[in-house]
PDB file of C-alpha atoms in Angstrom:
ATOM      1  CA  UNK A   1     -23.656  20.450 -11.838  1.00 38.00           C
ATOM      2  CA  UNK A   2     -21.946  19.259  -8.682  1.00 41.00           C
ATOM      3  CA  UNK A   3     -23.336  22.105  -6.629  1.00 47.00           C
ATOM      4  CA  UNK A   4     -26.362  20.293  -5.239  1.00 51.00           C
ATOM      5  CA  UNK A   5     -25.367  18.707  -1.965  1.00 53.00           C
ATOM      6  CA  UNK A   6     -26.055  15.010  -1.661  1.00 55.00           C
ATOM      7  CA  UNK A   7     -28.877  14.615   0.856  1.00 52.00           C
ATOM      8  CA  UNK A   8     -26.867  12.065   2.842  1.00 57.00           C
ATOM      9  CA  UNK A   9     -24.287  14.745   3.530  1.00 89.00           C
ATOM     10  CA  UNK A  10     -23.870  16.602   6.751  1.00 97.00           C
ATOM     11  CA  UNK A  11     -22.607  20.129   7.165  1.00 97.00           C
ATOM     12  CA  UNK A  12     -20.813  20.775  10.431  1.00 98.00           C
ATOM     13  CA  UNK A  13     -20.274  24.385  11.460  1.00 98.00           C
ATOM     14  CA  UNK A  14     -16.964  24.431  13.324  1.00 97.00           C
ATOM     15  CA  UNK A  15     -16.849  27.146  15.966  1.00 96.00           C
ATOM     16  CA  UNK A  16     -14.568  28.148  18.808  1.00 93.00           C
ATOM     17  CA  UNK A  17     -16.961  27.953  21.740  1.00 89.00           C
ATOM     18  CA  UNK A  18     -17.510  30.418  24.578  1.00 84.00           C
ATOM     19  CA  UNK A  19     -17.659  30.518  28.365  1.00 79.00           C
ATOM     20  CA  UNK A  20     -20.649  32.879  28.205  1.00 80.00           C
ATOM     21  CA  UNK A  21     -23.926  31.041  28.798  1.00 77.00           C
ATOM     22  CA  UNK A  22     -26.216  31.284  25.774  1.00 78.00           C
ATOM     23  CA  UNK A  23     -23.413  32.356  23.437  1.00 79.00           C
ATOM     24  CA  UNK A  24     -24.077  29.363  21.178  1.00 85.00           C
ATOM     25  CA  UNK A  25     -27.800  29.961  20.850  1.00 89.00           C
ATOM     26  CA  UNK A  26     -27.569  31.978  17.637  1.00 91.00           C
ATOM     27  CA  UNK A  27     -25.311  29.441  15.932  1.00 95.00           C
ATOM     28  CA  UNK A  28     -27.612  26.571  16.958  1.00 95.00           C
ATOM     29  CA  UNK A  29     -30.517  28.473  15.402  1.00 96.00           C
ATOM     30  CA  UNK A  30     -28.510  29.139  12.223  1.00 97.00           C
ATOM     31  CA  UNK A  31     -27.746  25.418  11.864  1.00 98.00           C
ATOM     32  CA  UNK A  32     -31.389  24.491  12.495  1.00 98.00           C
ATOM     33  CA  UNK A  33     -32.550  27.008   9.882  1.00 97.00           C
ATOM     34  CA  UNK A  34     -30.104  25.635   7.298  1.00 97.00           C
ATOM     35  CA  UNK A  35     -31.210  22.078   7.979  1.00 97.00           C
ATOM     36  CA  UNK A  36     -34.893  23.058   7.826  1.00 97.00           C
ATOM     37  CA  UNK A  37     -34.479  24.632   4.407  1.00 95.00           C
ATOM     38  CA  UNK A  38     -32.671  21.525   3.142  1.00 95.00           C
ATOM     39  CA  UNK A  39     -29.100  22.761   2.778  1.00 95.00           C
ATOM     40  CA  UNK A  40     -28.077  19.263   3.908  1.00 95.00           C
ATOM     41  CA  UNK A  41     -29.784  16.336   5.614  1.00 95.00           C
ATOM     42  CA  UNK A  42     -27.931  17.291   8.778  1.00 97.00           C
ATOM     43  CA  UNK A  43     -26.559  20.678   9.719  1.00 98.00           C
ATOM     44  CA  UNK A  44     -24.877  20.627  13.110  1.00 98.00           C
ATOM     45  CA  UNK A  45     -22.475  22.677  15.217  1.00 97.00           C
ATOM     46  CA  UNK A  46     -19.216  21.319  16.633  1.00 97.00           C
ATOM     47  CA  UNK A  47     -17.058  23.301  19.076  1.00 96.00           C
ATOM     48  CA  UNK A  48     -13.325  23.346  19.639  1.00 96.00           C
ATOM     49  CA  UNK A  49     -13.427  24.607  23.238  1.00 92.00           C
ATOM     50  CA  UNK A  50     -15.735  25.349  26.187  1.00 88.00           C
ATOM     51  CA  UNK A  51     -19.119  24.730  24.535  1.00 89.00           C
ATOM     52  CA  UNK A  52     -20.961  21.472  23.866  1.00 92.00           C
ATOM     53  CA  UNK A  53     -21.068  19.483  21.688  1.00 95.00           C
ATOM     54  CA  UNK A  54     -17.377  19.280  20.926  1.00 97.00           C
ATOM     55  CA  UNK A  55     -16.447  18.702  17.289  1.00 97.00           C
ATOM     56  CA  UNK A  56     -15.615  14.991  17.756  1.00 98.00           C
ATOM     57  CA  UNK A  57     -18.969  14.384  19.417  1.00 98.00           C
ATOM     58  CA  UNK A  58     -20.789  16.132  16.568  1.00 98.00           C
ATOM     59  CA  UNK A  59     -19.002  13.934  14.002  1.00 98.00           C
ATOM     60  CA  UNK A  60     -19.892  10.852  16.039  1.00 98.00           C
ATOM     61  CA  UNK A  61     -23.560  11.798  16.125  1.00 97.00           C
ATOM     62  CA  UNK A  62     -23.703  12.592  12.376  1.00 97.00           C
ATOM     63  CA  UNK A  63     -22.064   9.257  11.514  1.00 97.00           C
ATOM     64  CA  UNK A  64     -24.444   7.442  13.865  1.00 96.00           C
ATOM     65  CA  UNK A  65     -27.321   8.971  11.886  1.00 95.00           C
ATOM     66  CA  UNK A  66     -25.892   7.758   8.588  1.00 94.00           C
ATOM     67  CA  UNK A  67     -23.632  10.525   7.318  1.00 95.00           C
ATOM     68  CA  UNK A  68     -20.932   9.238   4.957  1.00 95.00           C
ATOM     69  CA  UNK A  69     -19.837  12.581   3.543  1.00 96.00           C
ATOM     70  CA  UNK A  70     -19.289  15.516   5.867  1.00 97.00           C
ATOM     71  CA  UNK A  71     -18.450  19.062   4.898  1.00 97.00           C
ATOM     72  CA  UNK A  72     -16.971  21.167   7.687  1.00 98.00           C
ATOM     73  CA  UNK A  73     -17.424  24.915   7.357  1.00 98.00           C
ATOM     74  CA  UNK A  74     -15.299  26.963   9.785  1.00 98.00           C
ATOM     75  CA  UNK A  75     -17.617  29.536  11.374  1.00 97.00           C
ATOM     76  CA  UNK A  76     -14.786  32.021  11.669  1.00 96.00           C
ATOM     77  CA  UNK A  77     -14.377  35.411   9.996  1.00 96.00           C
ATOM     78  CA  UNK A  78     -10.678  34.775   9.513  1.00 94.00           C
ATOM     79  CA  UNK A  79      -8.753  31.551   8.945  1.00 91.00           C
ATOM     80  CA  UNK A  80      -6.268  31.907  11.808  1.00 90.00           C
ATOM     81  CA  UNK A  81      -4.678  29.408  14.167  1.00 92.00           C
ATOM     82  CA  UNK A  82      -7.950  27.712  15.134  1.00 94.00           C
ATOM     83  CA  UNK A  83      -8.806  26.998  11.503  1.00 95.00           C
ATOM     84  CA  UNK A  84      -5.302  26.287  10.233  1.00 95.00           C
ATOM     85  CA  UNK A  85      -3.884  24.302  13.156  1.00 96.00           C
ATOM     86  CA  UNK A  86      -6.616  23.094  15.521  1.00 96.00           C
ATOM     87  CA  UNK A  87      -9.219  22.131  12.928  1.00 97.00           C
ATOM     88  CA  UNK A  88      -6.867  19.883  10.883  1.00 97.00           C
ATOM     89  CA  UNK A  89      -6.068  18.107  14.170  1.00 98.00           C
ATOM     90  CA  UNK A  90      -9.794  17.588  14.830  1.00 97.00           C
ATOM     91  CA  UNK A  91     -10.275  16.330  11.253  1.00 98.00           C
ATOM     92  CA  UNK A  92      -7.351  13.909  11.561  1.00 98.00           C
ATOM     93  CA  UNK A  93      -8.828  12.487  14.768  1.00 97.00           C
ATOM     94  CA  UNK A  94     -12.241  12.087  13.133  1.00 97.00           C
ATOM     95  CA  UNK A  95     -10.747  10.410  10.052  1.00 97.00           C
ATOM     96  CA  UNK A  96      -8.899   7.941  12.271  1.00 98.00           C
ATOM     97  CA  UNK A  97     -12.121   7.142  14.110  1.00 97.00           C
ATOM     98  CA  UNK A  98     -14.249   6.880  10.933  1.00 97.00           C
ATOM     99  CA  UNK A  99     -12.017   5.848   8.017  1.00 97.00           C
ATOM    100  CA  UNK A 100     -15.035   5.248   5.745  1.00 96.00           C
ATOM    101  CA  UNK A 101     -16.423   8.739   6.164  1.00 96.00           C
ATOM    102  CA  UNK A 102     -15.280  11.340   3.657  1.00 95.00           C
ATOM    103  CA  UNK A 103     -14.553  14.683   5.275  1.00 96.00           C
ATOM    104  CA  UNK A 104     -13.901  17.933   3.475  1.00 96.00           C
ATOM    105  CA  UNK A 105     -13.096  21.338   4.916  1.00 97.00           C
ATOM    106  CA  UNK A 106     -14.526  24.482   3.324  1.00 97.00           C
ATOM    107  CA  UNK A 107     -13.211  28.039   3.474  1.00 97.00           C
ATOM    108  CA  UNK A 108     -13.928  30.195   6.490  1.00 97.00           C
ATOM    109  CA  UNK A 109     -16.506  33.001   6.170  1.00 98.00           C
ATOM    110  CA  UNK A 110     -13.829  35.511   5.008  1.00 97.00           C
ATOM    111  CA  UNK A 111     -14.988  37.775   2.142  1.00 98.00           C
ATOM    112  CA  UNK A 112     -18.394  37.577   0.515  1.00 98.00           C
ATOM    113  CA  UNK A 113     -20.404  40.468  -0.973  1.00 98.00           C
ATOM    114  CA  UNK A 114     -23.471  39.189   0.912  1.00 98.00           C
ATOM    115  CA  UNK A 115     -21.658  40.176   4.113  1.00 98.00           C
ATOM    116  CA  UNK A 116     -21.979  43.812   2.989  1.00 98.00           C
ATOM    117  CA  UNK A 117     -25.734  43.335   2.634  1.00 98.00           C
ATOM    118  CA  UNK A 118     -25.806  41.584   6.005  1.00 98.00           C
ATOM    119  CA  UNK A 119     -23.963  44.531   7.562  1.00 98.00           C
ATOM    120  CA  UNK A 120     -26.408  47.011   6.022  1.00 98.00           C
ATOM    121  CA  UNK A 121     -29.338  44.919   7.274  1.00 98.00           C
ATOM    122  CA  UNK A 122     -27.777  44.910  10.760  1.00 97.00           C
ATOM    123  CA  UNK A 123     -27.611  48.710  10.558  1.00 98.00           C
ATOM    124  CA  UNK A 124     -31.307  48.805   9.600  1.00 98.00           C
ATOM    125  CA  UNK A 125     -32.074  47.062  12.891  1.00 97.00           C
ATOM    126  CA  UNK A 126     -30.091  49.603  14.919  1.00 97.00           C
ATOM    127  CA  UNK A 127     -31.464  50.490  18.329  1.00 96.00           C
ATOM    128  CA  UNK A 128     -31.237  53.216  20.931  1.00 95.00           C
ATOM    129  CA  UNK A 129     -29.063  52.806  24.080  1.00 94.00           C
ATOM    130  CA  UNK A 130     -31.805  51.181  26.171  1.00 91.00           C
ATOM    131  CA  UNK A 131     -31.552  48.008  24.029  1.00 90.00           C
ATOM    132  CA  UNK A 132     -27.761  47.817  23.685  1.00 91.00           C
ATOM    133  CA  UNK A 133     -27.337  45.202  26.391  1.00 87.00           C
ATOM    134  CA  UNK A 134     -30.252  42.954  25.451  1.00 79.00           C
ATOM    135  CA  UNK A 135     -27.896  40.115  24.497  1.00 71.00           C
ATOM    136  CA  UNK A 136     -26.947  39.932  28.156  1.00 71.00           C
ATOM    137  CA  UNK A 137     -30.552  39.082  28.940  1.00 72.00           C
ATOM    138  CA  UNK A 138     -30.291  36.381  26.277  1.00 71.00           C
ATOM    139  CA  UNK A 139     -27.272  34.899  28.085  1.00 71.00           C
ATOM    140  CA  UNK A 140     -29.270  34.908  31.309  1.00 73.00           C
ATOM    141  CA  UNK A 141     -32.109  33.063  29.591  1.00 72.00           C
ATOM    142  CA  UNK A 142     -29.710  30.171  28.862  1.00 74.00           C
ATOM    143  CA  UNK A 143     -27.964  30.240  32.228  1.00 78.00           C
ATOM    144  CA  UNK A 144     -26.158  26.987  33.103  1.00 75.00           C
ATOM    145  CA  UNK A 145     -24.903  28.376  36.407  1.00 79.00           C
ATOM    146  CA  UNK A 146     -21.389  27.939  35.061  1.00 81.00           C
ATOM    147  CA  UNK A 147     -18.680  29.422  37.267  1.00 82.00           C
ATOM    148  CA  UNK A 148     -16.657  30.150  34.132  1.00 80.00           C
ATOM    149  CA  UNK A 149     -19.360  32.368  32.660  1.00 82.00           C
ATOM    150  CA  UNK A 150     -18.262  36.031  32.934  1.00 79.00           C
ATOM    151  CA  UNK A 151     -21.720  36.895  34.273  1.00 80.00           C
ATOM    152  CA  UNK A 152     -21.411  34.414  37.181  1.00 80.00           C
ATOM    153  CA  UNK A 153     -21.471  36.246  40.484  1.00 84.00           C
ATOM    154  CA  UNK A 154     -22.861  39.411  38.914  1.00 82.00           C
ATOM    155  CA  UNK A 155     -26.374  40.775  39.053  1.00 81.00           C
ATOM    156  CA  UNK A 156     -26.822  39.646  35.442  1.00 81.00           C
ATOM    157  CA  UNK A 157     -26.501  35.963  36.394  1.00 81.00           C
ATOM    158  CA  UNK A 158     -29.854  34.399  37.393  1.00 80.00           C
ATOM    159  CA  UNK A 159     -28.092  31.631  39.366  1.00 82.00           C
ATOM    160  CA  UNK A 160     -25.991  33.833  41.601  1.00 83.00           C
ATOM    161  CA  UNK A 161     -28.659  36.511  41.843  1.00 76.00           C
ATOM    162  CA  UNK A 162     -31.049  33.828  43.097  1.00 62.00           C
ATOM    163  CA  UNK A 163     -28.579  32.499  45.685  1.00 57.00           C
ATOM    164  CA  UNK A 164     -28.087  36.017  47.037  1.00 53.00           C
ATOM    165  CA  UNK A 165     -31.829  36.207  47.587  1.00 50.00           C
ATOM    166  CA  UNK A 166     -31.760  32.891  49.511  1.00 48.00           C
ATOM    167  CA  UNK A 167     -28.974  34.215  51.752  1.00 42.00           C
TER     168      UNK A 167
ATOM    169  CA  UNK B   1     -29.899  64.022   8.963  1.00 91.00           C
ATOM    170  CA  UNK B   2     -26.374  63.016   7.946  1.00 97.00           C
ATOM    171  CA  UNK B   3     -25.781  59.383   8.900  1.00 98.00           C
ATOM    172  CA  UNK B   4     -22.506  57.608   9.452  1.00 98.00           C
ATOM    173  CA  UNK B   5     -22.054  53.876   9.604  1.00 98.00           C
ATOM    174  CA  UNK B   6     -19.352  52.806  12.022  1.00 98.00           C
ATOM    175  CA  UNK B   7     -18.155  49.226  11.600  1.00 98.00           C
ATOM    176  CA  UNK B   8     -16.819  48.019  14.962  1.00 98.00           C
ATOM    177  CA  UNK B   9     -14.150  45.350  14.517  1.00 97.00           C
ATOM    178  CA  UNK B  10     -12.240  43.268  17.073  1.00 95.00           C
ATOM    179  CA  UNK B  11      -8.789  43.843  15.583  1.00 93.00           C
ATOM    180  CA  UNK B  12      -5.912  41.421  15.226  1.00 91.00           C
ATOM    181  CA  UNK B  13      -2.188  41.318  16.042  1.00 91.00           C
ATOM    182  CA  UNK B  14      -1.811  40.209  12.410  1.00 91.00           C
ATOM    183  CA  UNK B  15      -3.174  43.201  10.445  1.00 90.00           C
ATOM    184  CA  UNK B  16      -3.488  41.028   7.310  1.00 91.00           C
ATOM    185  CA  UNK B  17      -6.398  39.323   9.127  1.00 93.00           C
ATOM    186  CA  UNK B  18      -8.420  42.500   8.440  1.00 96.00           C
ATOM    187  CA  UNK B  19      -8.083  42.309   4.642  1.00 97.00           C
ATOM    188  CA  UNK B  20     -11.364  40.480   4.017  1.00 97.00           C
ATOM    189  CA  UNK B  21     -13.264  42.784   6.389  1.00 98.00           C
ATOM    190  CA  UNK B  22     -11.931  45.874   4.565  1.00 98.00           C
ATOM    191  CA  UNK B  23     -13.102  44.340   1.268  1.00 98.00           C
ATOM    192  CA  UNK B  24     -16.591  43.860   2.727  1.00 98.00           C
ATOM    193  CA  UNK B  25     -16.612  47.470   3.968  1.00 98.00           C
ATOM    194  CA  UNK B  26     -15.582  48.637   0.475  1.00 98.00           C
ATOM    195  CA  UNK B  27     -18.697  46.924  -0.882  1.00 98.00           C
ATOM    196  CA  UNK B  28     -20.765  48.673   1.811  1.00 98.00           C
ATOM    197  CA  UNK B  29     -19.337  52.022   0.618  1.00 98.00           C
ATOM    198  CA  UNK B  30     -20.140  51.130  -3.014  1.00 98.00           C
ATOM    199  CA  UNK B  31     -23.757  50.432  -2.042  1.00 97.00           C
ATOM    200  CA  UNK B  32     -23.940  54.162  -1.271  1.00 97.00           C
ATOM    201  CA  UNK B  33     -26.466  53.897   1.555  1.00 98.00           C
ATOM    202  CA  UNK B  34     -24.373  55.892   4.042  1.00 98.00           C
ATOM    203  CA  UNK B  35     -22.446  59.056   3.109  1.00 98.00           C
ATOM    204  CA  UNK B  36     -19.882  58.238   5.800  1.00 98.00           C
ATOM    205  CA  UNK B  37     -18.559  54.725   6.472  1.00 98.00           C
ATOM    206  CA  UNK B  38     -15.741  54.271   8.984  1.00 98.00           C
ATOM    207  CA  UNK B  39     -14.037  51.266  10.575  1.00 98.00           C
ATOM    208  CA  UNK B  40     -12.963  51.287  14.230  1.00 98.00           C
ATOM    209  CA  UNK B  41     -10.995  48.593  16.069  1.00 97.00           C
ATOM    210  CA  UNK B  42     -11.470  47.472  19.653  1.00 95.00           C
ATOM    211  CA  UNK B  43      -7.914  46.170  20.016  1.00 94.00           C
ATOM    212  CA  UNK B  44      -4.567  45.927  18.238  1.00 94.00           C
ATOM    213  CA  UNK B  45      -5.257  48.098  15.174  1.00 95.00           C
ATOM    214  CA  UNK B  46      -5.984  51.740  14.406  1.00 96.00           C
ATOM    215  CA  UNK B  47      -8.129  53.717  14.243  1.00 98.00           C
ATOM    216  CA  UNK B  48      -9.616  52.763  17.606  1.00 98.00           C
ATOM    217  CA  UNK B  49     -13.396  52.944  17.896  1.00 98.00           C
ATOM    218  CA  UNK B  50     -13.244  56.382  19.670  1.00 98.00           C
ATOM    219  CA  UNK B  51     -10.899  57.639  16.902  1.00 98.00           C
ATOM    220  CA  UNK B  52     -13.262  56.348  14.215  1.00 98.00           C
ATOM    221  CA  UNK B  53     -16.166  58.098  15.965  1.00 98.00           C
ATOM    222  CA  UNK B  54     -14.135  61.344  15.947  1.00 98.00           C
ATOM    223  CA  UNK B  55     -13.714  60.910  12.187  1.00 98.00           C
ATOM    224  CA  UNK B  56     -17.463  60.433  11.715  1.00 98.00           C
ATOM    225  CA  UNK B  57     -18.223  63.604  13.698  1.00 98.00           C
ATOM    226  CA  UNK B  58     -15.501  65.605  11.890  1.00 98.00           C
ATOM    227  CA  UNK B  59     -17.214  64.679   8.609  1.00 98.00           C
ATOM    228  CA  UNK B  60     -20.467  66.098   9.919  1.00 98.00           C
ATOM    229  CA  UNK B  61     -22.286  62.986  11.119  1.00 98.00           C
ATOM    230  CA  UNK B  62     -25.425  63.841  13.071  1.00 98.00           C
ATOM    231  CA  UNK B  63     -26.239  60.200  13.653  1.00 98.00           C
ATOM    232  CA  UNK B  64     -23.776  57.304  14.053  1.00 98.00           C
ATOM    233  CA  UNK B  65     -25.033  53.776  13.453  1.00 98.00           C
ATOM    234  CA  UNK B  66     -22.469  51.414  14.962  1.00 98.00           C
ATOM    235  CA  UNK B  67     -22.519  47.816  13.752  1.00 98.00           C
ATOM    236  CA  UNK B  68     -20.481  45.056  15.457  1.00 97.00           C
ATOM    237  CA  UNK B  69     -18.452  43.069  12.911  1.00 97.00           C
ATOM    238  CA  UNK B  70     -18.683  40.015  15.145  1.00 95.00           C
ATOM    239  CA  UNK B  71     -20.036  36.516  14.468  1.00 95.00           C
ATOM    240  CA  UNK B  72     -20.942  35.790  18.086  1.00 90.00           C
ATOM    241  CA  UNK B  73     -22.549  37.441  21.059  1.00 84.00           C
ATOM    242  CA  UNK B  74     -19.918  37.545  23.735  1.00 79.00           C
ATOM    243  CA  UNK B  75     -18.821  40.072  26.292  1.00 80.00           C
ATOM    244  CA  UNK B  76     -17.514  42.385  23.557  1.00 86.00           C
ATOM    245  CA  UNK B  77     -20.897  42.740  21.856  1.00 87.00           C
ATOM    246  CA  UNK B  78     -22.777  42.653  25.168  1.00 85.00           C
ATOM    247  CA  UNK B  79     -20.688  45.013  27.256  1.00 88.00           C
ATOM    248  CA  UNK B  80     -17.509  46.422  25.759  1.00 92.00           C
ATOM    249  CA  UNK B  81     -18.996  47.946  22.615  1.00 95.00           C
ATOM    250  CA  UNK B  82     -22.026  49.478  24.394  1.00 95.00           C
ATOM    251  CA  UNK B  83     -19.612  50.981  26.958  1.00 95.00           C
ATOM    252  CA  UNK B  84     -17.570  52.602  24.181  1.00 97.00           C
ATOM    253  CA  UNK B  85     -20.758  53.978  22.620  1.00 97.00           C
ATOM    254  CA  UNK B  86     -21.945  55.316  25.996  1.00 96.00           C
ATOM    255  CA  UNK B  87     -18.652  57.198  26.306  1.00 97.00           C
ATOM    256  CA  UNK B  88     -19.027  58.540  22.766  1.00 98.00           C
ATOM    257  CA  UNK B  89     -22.580  59.675  23.520  1.00 97.00           C
ATOM    258  CA  UNK B  90     -21.333  61.546  26.606  1.00 97.00           C
ATOM    259  CA  UNK B  91     -18.546  63.157  24.553  1.00 98.00           C
ATOM    260  CA  UNK B  92     -20.861  64.148  21.682  1.00 98.00           C
ATOM    261  CA  UNK B  93     -24.303  64.858  23.196  1.00 98.00           C
ATOM    262  CA  UNK B  94     -25.458  66.540  19.966  1.00 98.00           C
ATOM    263  CA  UNK B  95     -24.871  63.346  17.960  1.00 98.00           C
ATOM    264  CA  UNK B  96     -27.333  60.458  18.088  1.00 98.00           C
ATOM    265  CA  UNK B  97     -25.750  57.029  18.576  1.00 98.00           C
ATOM    266  CA  UNK B  98     -27.507  53.810  17.597  1.00 98.00           C
ATOM    267  CA  UNK B  99     -26.127  50.292  17.812  1.00 97.00           C
ATOM    268  CA  UNK B 100     -26.906  47.812  15.057  1.00 97.00           C
ATOM    269  CA  UNK B 101     -27.332  44.073  15.241  1.00 95.00           C
ATOM    270  CA  UNK B 102     -24.133  41.974  15.184  1.00 95.00           C
ATOM    271  CA  UNK B 103     -23.086  40.517  11.847  1.00 97.00           C
ATOM    272  CA  UNK B 104     -23.482  36.842  12.823  1.00 96.00           C
ATOM    273  CA  UNK B 105     -27.135  37.415  13.700  1.00 95.00           C
ATOM    274  CA  UNK B 106     -28.132  38.249  10.142  1.00 97.00           C
ATOM    275  CA  UNK B 107     -29.986  35.520   8.208  1.00 97.00           C
ATOM    276  CA  UNK B 108     -27.749  36.119   5.162  1.00 98.00           C
ATOM    277  CA  UNK B 109     -24.947  34.281   6.982  1.00 98.00           C
ATOM    278  CA  UNK B 110     -26.738  31.027   6.119  1.00 98.00           C
ATOM    279  CA  UNK B 111     -26.279  31.786   2.403  1.00 98.00           C
ATOM    280  CA  UNK B 112     -22.589  32.537   2.856  1.00 98.00           C
ATOM    281  CA  UNK B 113     -22.068  29.276   4.792  1.00 97.00           C
ATOM    282  CA  UNK B 114     -23.972  27.275   2.168  1.00 97.00           C
ATOM    283  CA  UNK B 115     -21.866  28.769  -0.597  1.00 97.00           C
ATOM    284  CA  UNK B 116     -18.689  27.810   1.273  1.00 97.00           C
ATOM    285  CA  UNK B 117     -20.023  24.243   1.533  1.00 96.00           C
ATOM    286  CA  UNK B 118     -20.905  24.148  -2.184  1.00 94.00           C
ATOM    287  CA  UNK B 119     -17.453  25.425  -3.154  1.00 94.00           C
ATOM    288  CA  UNK B 120     -15.779  22.432  -1.545  1.00 92.00           C
ATOM    289  CA  UNK B 121     -18.423  20.056  -2.932  1.00 81.00           C
ATOM    290  CA  UNK B 122     -17.897  21.226  -6.533  1.00 71.00           C
TER     291      UNK B 122
END
């Protein structure tokens, strides 16, 4: 059939990365869920910018754990510059470092009818104004006290809020 | 109660980047769950989110369910979109505004990703 993934394969979700603390939490959970249900022996996230682990580090860790075939899925809605220019550069670097590892790049998220169902399910979970900023609390829960985080220095940042209390 | 679904999209300087999203929204319309389905852009493209909300209200929406067409939680989902909805609520006090979950948070994304992986494997 050719549609069953070889269990030695790894799937790497390639994402941009964010300065906001906790922004990667959802994607980490998505990868863990895919790995737990057996989509591939390893399902990991690799970032282009800002967030850890960077793509090259993710490849290194998958190869160290025995991956010989890696499928990279761009976790982007649209295949723009990051997917068309930056990702091929990352792939070329990885192929130079691991010439015996076969790497393939899948399509970005783009169009899929399941996205319509996902959107409708998101609407089902709609909430009143009091809950609209709950994701900010999620960012605070994963605070790394990063000065680049847009919450740093605001009342929403646990690190800077705490230091104000000390002063 | 007449519901409208408002799909809140980032927008792109290259309008062709919105083609796939419009195709997804067409499928949402075909599903027939919401009598009104509008798209509003945060940046670059029209209609803007406030303009799209106007359209919902003009069509008689009593409740607007606004869903972020975003894969990630960032400052847009956390702050910018709620601010726009707060303004809309102040402008239209008789309309109820709800904000949906963001697209990337839905478990169905795992199936889409897996299918992308299988397509390149085949």
